Short mmCIF file of C-alpha atoms in Angstrom, two decimals:
data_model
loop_
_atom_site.label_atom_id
_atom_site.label_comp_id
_atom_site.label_asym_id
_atom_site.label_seq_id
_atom_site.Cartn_x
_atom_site.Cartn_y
_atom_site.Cartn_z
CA UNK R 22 0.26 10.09 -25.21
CA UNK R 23 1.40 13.53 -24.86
CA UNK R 24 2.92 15.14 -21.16
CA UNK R 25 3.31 19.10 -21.20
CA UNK R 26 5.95 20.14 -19.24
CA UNK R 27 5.80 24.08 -17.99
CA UNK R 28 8.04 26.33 -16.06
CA UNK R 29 9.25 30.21 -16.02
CA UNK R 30 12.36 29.25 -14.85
CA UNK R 31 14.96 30.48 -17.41
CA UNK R 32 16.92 27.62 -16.52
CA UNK R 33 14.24 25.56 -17.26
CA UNK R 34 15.80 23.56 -21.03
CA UNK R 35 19.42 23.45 -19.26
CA UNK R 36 17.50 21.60 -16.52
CA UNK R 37 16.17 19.05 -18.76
CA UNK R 38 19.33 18.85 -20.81
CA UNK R 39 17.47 19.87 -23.62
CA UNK R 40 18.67 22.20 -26.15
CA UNK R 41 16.47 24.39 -29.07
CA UNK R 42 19.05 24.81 -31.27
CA UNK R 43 19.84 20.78 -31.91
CA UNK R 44 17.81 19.53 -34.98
CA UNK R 45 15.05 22.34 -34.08
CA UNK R 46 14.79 20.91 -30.28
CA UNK R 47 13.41 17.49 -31.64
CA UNK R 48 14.85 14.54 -30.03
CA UNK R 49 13.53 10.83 -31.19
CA UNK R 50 13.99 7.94 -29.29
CA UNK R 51 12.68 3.99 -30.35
CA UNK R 52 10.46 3.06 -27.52
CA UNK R 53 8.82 -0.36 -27.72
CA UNK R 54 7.16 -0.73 -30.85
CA UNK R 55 6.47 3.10 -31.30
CA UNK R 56 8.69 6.06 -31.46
CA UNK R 57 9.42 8.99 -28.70
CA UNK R 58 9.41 12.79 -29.63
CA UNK R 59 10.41 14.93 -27.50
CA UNK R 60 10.14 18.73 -28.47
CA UNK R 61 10.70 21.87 -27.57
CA UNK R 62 7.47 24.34 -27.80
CA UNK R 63 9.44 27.38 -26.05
CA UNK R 64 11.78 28.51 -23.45
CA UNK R 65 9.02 27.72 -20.87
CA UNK R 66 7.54 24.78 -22.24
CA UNK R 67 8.62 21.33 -23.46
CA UNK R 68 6.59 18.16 -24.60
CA UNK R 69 6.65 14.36 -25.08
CA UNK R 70 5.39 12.69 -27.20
CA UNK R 71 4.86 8.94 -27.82
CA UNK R 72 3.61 7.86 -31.36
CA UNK R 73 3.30 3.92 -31.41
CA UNK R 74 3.39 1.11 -34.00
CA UNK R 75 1.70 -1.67 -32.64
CA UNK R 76 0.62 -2.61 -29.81
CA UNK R 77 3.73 -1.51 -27.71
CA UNK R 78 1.61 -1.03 -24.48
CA UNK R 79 -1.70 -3.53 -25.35
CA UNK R 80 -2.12 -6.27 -22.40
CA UNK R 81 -3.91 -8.53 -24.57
CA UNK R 82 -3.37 -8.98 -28.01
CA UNK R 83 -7.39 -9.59 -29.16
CA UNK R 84 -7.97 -6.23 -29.10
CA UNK R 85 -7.16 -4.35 -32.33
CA UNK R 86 -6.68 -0.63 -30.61
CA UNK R 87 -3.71 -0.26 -28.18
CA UNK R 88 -5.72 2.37 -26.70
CA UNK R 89 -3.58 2.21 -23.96
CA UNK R 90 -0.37 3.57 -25.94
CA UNK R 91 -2.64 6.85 -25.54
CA UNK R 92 -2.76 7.16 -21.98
CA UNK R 93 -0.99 4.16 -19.93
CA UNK R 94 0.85 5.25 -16.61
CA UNK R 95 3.43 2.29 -17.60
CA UNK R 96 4.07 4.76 -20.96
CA UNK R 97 4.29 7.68 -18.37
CA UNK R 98 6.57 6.08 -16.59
CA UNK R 99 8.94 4.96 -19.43
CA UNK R 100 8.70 8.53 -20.99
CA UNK R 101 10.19 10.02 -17.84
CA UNK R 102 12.72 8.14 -17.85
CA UNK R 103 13.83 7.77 -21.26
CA UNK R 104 14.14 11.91 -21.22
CA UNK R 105 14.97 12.69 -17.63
CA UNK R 106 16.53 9.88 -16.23
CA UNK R 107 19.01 12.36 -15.11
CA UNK R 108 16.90 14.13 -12.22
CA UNK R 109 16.19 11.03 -10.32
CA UNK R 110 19.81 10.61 -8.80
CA UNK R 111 19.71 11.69 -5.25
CA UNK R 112 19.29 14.76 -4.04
CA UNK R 113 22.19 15.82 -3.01
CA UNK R 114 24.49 13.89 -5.60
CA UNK R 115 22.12 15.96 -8.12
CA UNK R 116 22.70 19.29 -6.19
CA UNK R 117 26.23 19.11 -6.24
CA UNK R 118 26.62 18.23 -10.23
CA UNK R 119 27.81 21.08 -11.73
CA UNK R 120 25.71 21.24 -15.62
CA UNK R 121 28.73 22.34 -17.66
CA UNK R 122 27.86 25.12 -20.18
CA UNK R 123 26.34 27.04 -17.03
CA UNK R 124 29.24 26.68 -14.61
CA UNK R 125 26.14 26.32 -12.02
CA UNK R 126 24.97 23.50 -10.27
CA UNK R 127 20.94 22.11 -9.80
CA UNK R 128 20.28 23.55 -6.67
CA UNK R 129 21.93 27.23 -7.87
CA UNK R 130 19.37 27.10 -11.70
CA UNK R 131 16.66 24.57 -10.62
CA UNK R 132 14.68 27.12 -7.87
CA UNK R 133 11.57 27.63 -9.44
CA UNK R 134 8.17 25.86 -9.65
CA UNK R 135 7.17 23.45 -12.62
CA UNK R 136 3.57 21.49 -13.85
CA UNK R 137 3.62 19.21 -15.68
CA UNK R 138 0.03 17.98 -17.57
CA UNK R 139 -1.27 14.74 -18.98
CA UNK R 140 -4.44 15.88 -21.55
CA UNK R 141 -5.61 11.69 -21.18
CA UNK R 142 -4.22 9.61 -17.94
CA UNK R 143 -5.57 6.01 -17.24
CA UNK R 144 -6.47 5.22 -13.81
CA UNK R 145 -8.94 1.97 -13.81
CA UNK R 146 -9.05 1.18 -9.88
CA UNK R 147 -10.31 2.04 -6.39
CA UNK R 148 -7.77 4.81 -5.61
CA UNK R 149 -10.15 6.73 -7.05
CA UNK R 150 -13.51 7.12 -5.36
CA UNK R 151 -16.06 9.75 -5.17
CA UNK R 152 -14.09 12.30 -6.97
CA UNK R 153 -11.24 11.77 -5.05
CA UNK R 154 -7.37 10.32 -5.71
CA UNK R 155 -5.70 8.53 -2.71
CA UNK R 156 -2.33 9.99 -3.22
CA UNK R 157 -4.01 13.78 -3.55
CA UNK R 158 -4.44 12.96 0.11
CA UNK R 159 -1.30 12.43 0.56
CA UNK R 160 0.97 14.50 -1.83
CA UNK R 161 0.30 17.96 -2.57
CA UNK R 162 0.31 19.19 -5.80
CA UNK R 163 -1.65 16.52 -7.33
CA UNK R 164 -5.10 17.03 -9.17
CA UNK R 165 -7.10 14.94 -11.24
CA UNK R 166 -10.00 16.15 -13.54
CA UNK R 167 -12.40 13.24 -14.70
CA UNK R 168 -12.71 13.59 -18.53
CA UNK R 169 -14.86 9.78 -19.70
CA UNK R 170 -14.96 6.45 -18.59
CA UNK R 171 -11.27 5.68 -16.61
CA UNK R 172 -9.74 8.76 -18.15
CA UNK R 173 -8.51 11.67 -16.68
CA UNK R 174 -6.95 14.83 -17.03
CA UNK R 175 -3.35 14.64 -14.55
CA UNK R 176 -1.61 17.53 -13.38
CA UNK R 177 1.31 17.32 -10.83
CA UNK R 178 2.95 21.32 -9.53
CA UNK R 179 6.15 21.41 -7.95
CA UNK R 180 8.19 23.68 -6.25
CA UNK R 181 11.13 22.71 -8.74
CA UNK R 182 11.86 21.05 -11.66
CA UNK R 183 12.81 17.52 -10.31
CA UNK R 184 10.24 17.92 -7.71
CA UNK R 185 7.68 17.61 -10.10
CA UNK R 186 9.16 15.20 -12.17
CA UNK R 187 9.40 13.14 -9.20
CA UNK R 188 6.10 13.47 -8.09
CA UNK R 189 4.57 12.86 -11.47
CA UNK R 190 6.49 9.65 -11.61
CA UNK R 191 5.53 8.43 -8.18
CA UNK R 192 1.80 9.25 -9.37
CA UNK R 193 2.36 6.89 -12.63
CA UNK R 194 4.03 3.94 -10.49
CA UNK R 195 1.19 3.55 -7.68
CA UNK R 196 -1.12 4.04 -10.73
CA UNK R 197 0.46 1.18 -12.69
CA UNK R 198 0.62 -1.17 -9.57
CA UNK R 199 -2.98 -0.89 -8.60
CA UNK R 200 -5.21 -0.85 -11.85
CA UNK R 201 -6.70 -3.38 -12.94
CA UNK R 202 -5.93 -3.37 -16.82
CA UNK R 203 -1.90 -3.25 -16.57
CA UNK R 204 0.55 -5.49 -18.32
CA UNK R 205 3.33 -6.85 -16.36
CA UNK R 206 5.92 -5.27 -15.19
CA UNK R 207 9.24 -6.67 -13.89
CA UNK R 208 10.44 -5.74 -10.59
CA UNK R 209 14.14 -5.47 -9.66
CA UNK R 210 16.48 -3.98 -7.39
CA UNK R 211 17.43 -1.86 -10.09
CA UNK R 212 13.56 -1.28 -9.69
CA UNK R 213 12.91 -0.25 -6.04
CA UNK R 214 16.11 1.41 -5.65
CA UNK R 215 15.39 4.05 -8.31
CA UNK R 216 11.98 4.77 -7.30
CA UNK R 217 13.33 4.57 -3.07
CA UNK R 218 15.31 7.57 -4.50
CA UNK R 219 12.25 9.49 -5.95
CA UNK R 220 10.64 9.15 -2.27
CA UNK R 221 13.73 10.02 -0.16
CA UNK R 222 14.23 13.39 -2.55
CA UNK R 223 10.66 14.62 -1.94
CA UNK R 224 10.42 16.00 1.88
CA UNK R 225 6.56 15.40 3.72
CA UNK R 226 6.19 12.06 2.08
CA UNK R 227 3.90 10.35 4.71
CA UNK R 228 4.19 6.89 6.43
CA UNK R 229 1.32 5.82 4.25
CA UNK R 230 2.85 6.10 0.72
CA UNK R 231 6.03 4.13 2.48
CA UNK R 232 3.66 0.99 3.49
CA UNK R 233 1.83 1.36 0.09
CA UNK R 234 5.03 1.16 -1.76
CA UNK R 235 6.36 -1.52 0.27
CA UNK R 236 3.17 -3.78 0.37
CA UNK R 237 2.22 -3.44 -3.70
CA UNK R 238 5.76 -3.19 -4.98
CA UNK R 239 8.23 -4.96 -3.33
CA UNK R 240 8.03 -8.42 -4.21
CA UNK R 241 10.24 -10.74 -1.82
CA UNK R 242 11.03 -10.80 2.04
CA UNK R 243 14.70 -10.76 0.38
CA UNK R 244 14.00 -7.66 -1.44
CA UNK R 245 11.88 -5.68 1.14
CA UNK R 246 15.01 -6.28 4.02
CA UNK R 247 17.43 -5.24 1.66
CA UNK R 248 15.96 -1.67 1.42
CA UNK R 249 14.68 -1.72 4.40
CA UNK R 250 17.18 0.48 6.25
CA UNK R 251 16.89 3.10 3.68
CA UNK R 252 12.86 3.35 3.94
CA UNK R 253 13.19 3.84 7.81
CA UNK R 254 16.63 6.34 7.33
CA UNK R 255 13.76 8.83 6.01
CA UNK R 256 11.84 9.05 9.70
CA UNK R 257 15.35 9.20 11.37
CA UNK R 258 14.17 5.80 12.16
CA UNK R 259 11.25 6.58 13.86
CA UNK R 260 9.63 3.74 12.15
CA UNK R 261 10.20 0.48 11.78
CA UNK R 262 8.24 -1.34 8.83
CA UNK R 263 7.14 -4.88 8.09
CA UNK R 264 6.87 -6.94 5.39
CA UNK R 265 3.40 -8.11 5.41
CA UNK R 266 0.22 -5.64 5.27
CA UNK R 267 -1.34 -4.96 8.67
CA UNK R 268 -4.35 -7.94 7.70
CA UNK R 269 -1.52 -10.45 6.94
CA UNK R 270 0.73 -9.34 9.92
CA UNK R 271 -2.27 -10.18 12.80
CA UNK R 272 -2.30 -14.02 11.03
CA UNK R 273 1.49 -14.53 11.03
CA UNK R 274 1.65 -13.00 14.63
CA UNK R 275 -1.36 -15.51 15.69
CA UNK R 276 -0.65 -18.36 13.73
CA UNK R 277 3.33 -18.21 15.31
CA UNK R 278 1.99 -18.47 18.31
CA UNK R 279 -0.81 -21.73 18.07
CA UNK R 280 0.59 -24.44 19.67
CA UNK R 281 -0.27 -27.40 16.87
CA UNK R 282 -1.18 -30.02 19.36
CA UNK R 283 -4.28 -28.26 20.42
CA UNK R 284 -8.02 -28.05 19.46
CA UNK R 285 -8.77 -24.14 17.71
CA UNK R 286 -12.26 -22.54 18.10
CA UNK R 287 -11.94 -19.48 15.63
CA UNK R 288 -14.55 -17.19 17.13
CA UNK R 289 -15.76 -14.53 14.38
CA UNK R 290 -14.04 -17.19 11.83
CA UNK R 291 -15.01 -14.51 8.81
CA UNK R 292 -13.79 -16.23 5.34
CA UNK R 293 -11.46 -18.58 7.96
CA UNK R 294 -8.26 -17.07 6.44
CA UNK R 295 -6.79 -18.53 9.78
CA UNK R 296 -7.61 -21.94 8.91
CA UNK R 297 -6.41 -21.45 5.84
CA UNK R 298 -3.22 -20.34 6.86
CA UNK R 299 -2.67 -23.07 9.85
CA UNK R 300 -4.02 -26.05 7.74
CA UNK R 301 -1.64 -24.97 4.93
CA UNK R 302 1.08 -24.92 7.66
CA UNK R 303 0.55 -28.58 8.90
CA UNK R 304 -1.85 -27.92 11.31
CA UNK R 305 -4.30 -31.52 12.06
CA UNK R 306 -6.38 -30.94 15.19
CA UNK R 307 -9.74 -29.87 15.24
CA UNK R 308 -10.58 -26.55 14.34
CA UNK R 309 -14.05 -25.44 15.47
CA UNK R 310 -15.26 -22.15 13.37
CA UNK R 311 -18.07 -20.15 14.51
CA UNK R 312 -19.32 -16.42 13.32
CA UNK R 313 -22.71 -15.06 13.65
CA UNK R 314 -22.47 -14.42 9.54
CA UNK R 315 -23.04 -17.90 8.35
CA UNK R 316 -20.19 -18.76 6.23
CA UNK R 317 -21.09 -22.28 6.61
CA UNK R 318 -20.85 -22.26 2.69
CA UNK R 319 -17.07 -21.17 2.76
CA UNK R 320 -16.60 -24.25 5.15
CA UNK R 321 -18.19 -26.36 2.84
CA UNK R 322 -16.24 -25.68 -0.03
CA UNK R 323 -12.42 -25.57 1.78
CA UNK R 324 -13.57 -29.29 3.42
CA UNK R 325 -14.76 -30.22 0.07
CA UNK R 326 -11.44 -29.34 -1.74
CA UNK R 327 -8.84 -29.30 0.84
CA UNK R 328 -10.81 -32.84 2.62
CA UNK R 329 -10.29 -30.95 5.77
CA UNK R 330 -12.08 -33.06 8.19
CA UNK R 331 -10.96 -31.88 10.86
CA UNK R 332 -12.54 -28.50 10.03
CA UNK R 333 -15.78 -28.34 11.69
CA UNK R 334 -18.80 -25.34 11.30
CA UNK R 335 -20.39 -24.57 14.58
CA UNK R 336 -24.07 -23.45 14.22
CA UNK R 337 -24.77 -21.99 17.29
CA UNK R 338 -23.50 -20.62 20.89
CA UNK R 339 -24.32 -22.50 22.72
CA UNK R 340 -22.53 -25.03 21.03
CA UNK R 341 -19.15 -23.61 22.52
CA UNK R 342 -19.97 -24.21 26.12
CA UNK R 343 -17.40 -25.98 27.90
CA UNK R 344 -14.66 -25.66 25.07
CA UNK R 345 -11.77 -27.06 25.64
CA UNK R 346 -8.54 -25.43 23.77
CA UNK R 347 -6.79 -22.46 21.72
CA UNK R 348 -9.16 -19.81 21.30
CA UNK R 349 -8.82 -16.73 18.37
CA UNK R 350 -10.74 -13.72 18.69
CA UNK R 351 -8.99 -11.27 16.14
CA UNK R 352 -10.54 -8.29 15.04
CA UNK R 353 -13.83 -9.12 16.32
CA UNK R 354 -14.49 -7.12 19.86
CA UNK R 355 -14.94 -3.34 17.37
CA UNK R 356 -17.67 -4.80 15.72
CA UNK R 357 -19.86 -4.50 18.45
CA UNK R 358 -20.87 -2.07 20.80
CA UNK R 359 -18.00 -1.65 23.51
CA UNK R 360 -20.67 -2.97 26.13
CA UNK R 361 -21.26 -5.86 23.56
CA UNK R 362 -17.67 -6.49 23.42
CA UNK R 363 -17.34 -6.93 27.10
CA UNK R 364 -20.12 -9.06 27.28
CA UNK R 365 -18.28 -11.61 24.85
CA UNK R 366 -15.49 -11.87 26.72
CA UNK R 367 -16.90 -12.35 29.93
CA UNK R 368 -19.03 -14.85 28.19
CA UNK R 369 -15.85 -16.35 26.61
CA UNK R 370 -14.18 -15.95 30.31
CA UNK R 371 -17.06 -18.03 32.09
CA UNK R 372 -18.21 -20.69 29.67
CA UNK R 373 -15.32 -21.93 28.20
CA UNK R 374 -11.86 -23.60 29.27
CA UNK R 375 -9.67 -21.61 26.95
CA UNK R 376 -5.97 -22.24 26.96
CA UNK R 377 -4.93 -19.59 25.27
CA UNK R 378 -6.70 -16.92 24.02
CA UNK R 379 -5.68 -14.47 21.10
CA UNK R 380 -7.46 -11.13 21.37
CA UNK R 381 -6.48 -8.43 18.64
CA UNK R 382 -8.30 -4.83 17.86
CA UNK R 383 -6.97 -1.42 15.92
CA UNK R 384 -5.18 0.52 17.99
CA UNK R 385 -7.07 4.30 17.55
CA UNK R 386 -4.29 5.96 18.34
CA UNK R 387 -2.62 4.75 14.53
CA UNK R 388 -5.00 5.95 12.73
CA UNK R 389 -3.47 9.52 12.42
CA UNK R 390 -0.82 7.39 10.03
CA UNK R 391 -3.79 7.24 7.86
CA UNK R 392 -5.28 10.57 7.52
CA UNK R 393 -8.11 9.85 10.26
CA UNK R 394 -9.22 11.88 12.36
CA UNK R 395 -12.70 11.45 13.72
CA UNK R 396 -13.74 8.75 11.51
CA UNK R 397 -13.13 4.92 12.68
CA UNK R 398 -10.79 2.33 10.33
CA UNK R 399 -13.81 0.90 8.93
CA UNK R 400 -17.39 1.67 8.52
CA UNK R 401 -18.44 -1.33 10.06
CA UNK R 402 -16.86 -0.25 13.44
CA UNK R 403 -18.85 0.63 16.81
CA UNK R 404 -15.75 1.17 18.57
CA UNK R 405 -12.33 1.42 18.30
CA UNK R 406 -9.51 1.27 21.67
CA UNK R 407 -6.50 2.83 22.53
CA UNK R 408 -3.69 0.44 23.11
CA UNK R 409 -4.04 2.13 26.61
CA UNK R 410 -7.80 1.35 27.20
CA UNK R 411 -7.60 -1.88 25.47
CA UNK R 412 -5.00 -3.12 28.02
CA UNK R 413 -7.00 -1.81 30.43
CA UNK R 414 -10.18 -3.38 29.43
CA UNK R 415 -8.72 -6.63 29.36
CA UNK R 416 -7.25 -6.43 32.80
CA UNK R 417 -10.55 -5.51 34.04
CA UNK R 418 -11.85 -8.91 32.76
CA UNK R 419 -9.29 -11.13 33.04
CA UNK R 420 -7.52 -12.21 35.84
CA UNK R 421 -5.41 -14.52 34.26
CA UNK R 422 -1.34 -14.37 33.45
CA UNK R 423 -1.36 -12.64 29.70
CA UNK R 424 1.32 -10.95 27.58
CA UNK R 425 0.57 -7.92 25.12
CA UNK R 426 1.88 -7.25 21.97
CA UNK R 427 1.89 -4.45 19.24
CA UNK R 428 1.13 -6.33 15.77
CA UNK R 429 2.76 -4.49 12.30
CA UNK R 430 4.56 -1.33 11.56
CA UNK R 431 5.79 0.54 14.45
CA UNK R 432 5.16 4.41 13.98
CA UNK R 433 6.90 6.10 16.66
CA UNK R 434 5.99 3.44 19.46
CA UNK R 435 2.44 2.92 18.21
CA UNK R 436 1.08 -0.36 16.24
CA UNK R 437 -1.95 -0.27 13.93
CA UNK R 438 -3.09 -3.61 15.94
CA UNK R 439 -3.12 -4.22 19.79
CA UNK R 440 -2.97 -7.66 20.59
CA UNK R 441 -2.88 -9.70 23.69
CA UNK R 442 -2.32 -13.67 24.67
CA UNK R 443 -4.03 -14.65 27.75
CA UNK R 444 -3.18 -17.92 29.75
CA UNK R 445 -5.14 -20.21 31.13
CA UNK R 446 -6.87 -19.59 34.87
#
């Protein structure tokens, strides 16, 4: 692997503590099985270099060509760090250090902009799709040309030195955590703090890259409330994050809230990660499951190996008349038209005897946390509500005591799911 590093700030070698007059501005470092060259081209221009041994950055050992010692973002990672690890200390720490032989500090020499290019970058996973990278969405100054197969040609611009840096290391760590051909990497404090730092130097970092970090990264409830105040000290604490990923937050918030000694009809049951979840938790009643996908297969297979008898597959409607008990309906209503949707749950209101029933949608108004604008969360959508006009629809319908909830991240008083738990008549 090879990573070009450019700038026409004259400052630019003191920056990167590197000088052209030590052993002709070649610095070697042991990395893994391979060795590290770093060398200066020119005043503007500097380059690493990683020339490996054997299979220093191969996840599986049949294969005779570490092909990924040419172009892994793990390498990426570890060459920034083995050579810079000085420009990732906090900003203002970093401004205030005073680099020696200059008698100047960072934020007096390190003013002007920097790229830095990777000729062969390894990106094997859905962040990118139809020509487009996920964190270009999200990060300026990030560009990807597609050169064959999962290889591409990476370059990251910054307005500064450790800007770029930064952002070139953030780009190697999402890419890392989410492709598919990665060997393991272990994840420490040490870990998270470091790359916490990167995100809290950079200013404009969205929400987004905060709850990707935090739901492919962080590995432990433990670790995610120990940095926790940190992540939300960047919105002035605006937002308040979650462990779990908006899909696993809705099932902790419902299954909290199932009382155990009822009967469950799990209306739009999907995959039935609820009864998954419940009947992992202890949960023994009946649990009716009915969707107008058959999934009747799924059910099979989960009674088969879990001997959940008490699971039972409804076939149709009609079936449900006159239920008796806890009643889910998460993430269902958008899936239909919005006079569809009202015509379940008056159908749900007047045929069954429902003592409690769990009602979540998106909330539209979150979607801006993802980039949406016009466009709906999913394809598959017909509709999508307003925390506002989804409380609203549901008072129109139901007469009944209730309580509403926001489910997941809160982004300046607004939840990515709207949820509400209505009583009995």
């Amino acid at each position: 692997m090879i990573i070009k590093l450019k700038s026409e700030n004259k400052y630019f070698l003191d920056i990167l503590y590197k000088n052209p007059n030590t052993d002709q501005g070649l610095y070697l470092k042991e990395l893994k099985n391979g060795i590290l060259i770093g060398n200066v081209i020119a005043e503007n221009e500097y380059h690493c270099v990683f020339l490996d041994g054997k299979n220093s950055y191969l996840p599986e050992e049949g294969n005779q060509i570490d092909f990924q010692s040419y172009c892994s973002p793990l390498l990426a990672l570890n060459i920034m760090t083995e050579f810079f690890n000085h420009l990732y200390k906090e900003n203002k720490v970093l401004s205030e250090t005073m680099i020696s032989w200059l008698e100047k500090n960072y934020d007096e020499v390190d003013t002007g902009k920097c790229t830095i290019e990777v000729p062969t970058f390894f990106i094997d996973s859905g962040w990118y799709k139809n020509e487009k990278y996920l964190l270009s969405k999200y990060i300026d100054g990030i560009s990807l040309q597609h050169k064959i197969g999962n290889n591409f040609e990476l370059r990251i611009e910054g307005a500064t030195v450790r800007e770029a840096i930064q952002k070139f290391s953030l780009v190697a760590l999402f890419t890392h955590f989410t492709n598919r051909y990665a060997v393991y990497t272990f994840i420490d404090d040490f870990f998270i703090q470091k790359h916490i730092t990167m995100f809290t130097n950079l200013t404009g970092i969205p929400y987004f890259i905060f709850y990707l970090f935090i739901k492919r990264i962080m590995r432990s409830p433990v670790q995610f409330e120990k940095f926790k105040p940190q992540l939300e000290a960047y919105f002035d604490n605006e937002v308040q994050f979650v462990f779990t990923d908006t899909h696993q937050s809705r099932k902790e918030f419902i299954c909290s809230k199932i009382d155990f000694d009822e009967t469950v009809l799990d209306f739009g049951c999907g995959e039935l990660q609820y009864f998954k979840l419940l009947n992992k938790r202890g949960f023994t009643q009946e649990y009716y499951a009915y969707d107008e996908v058959d999934f009747k297969h799924v059910a099979d297979k989960i009674q088969a190996i879990e001997r959940a008898d008490h699971l039972v597959w409804v076939e149709k409607l009609e079936e449900l008349k006159d239920f008796e008990g806890q009643i889910i309906l998460s993430e269902v209503i958008e899936h239909n038209s919005l006079e569809e949707a009202k015509s379940l749950l008056i159908w749900i209101r007047d045929n069954t005897n429902f003592t409690g029933l769990f009602v979540t949608t998106p909330d539209k108004d979150f979607n801006v946390n993802y980039e949406l604008t016009e466009e709906f969360r999913h394809d598959d959508h017909d509709f999508e509500l307003s925390n506002e006009e989804f409380v609203k629809l549901i008072e129109e319908i139901f007469p009944n005591p209730k309580t509403f909830y926001g489910v997941g991240d809160c982004v300046k008083g607004i939840y990515p799911t709207s949820a509400v738990i209505i009583q009995k008549k």
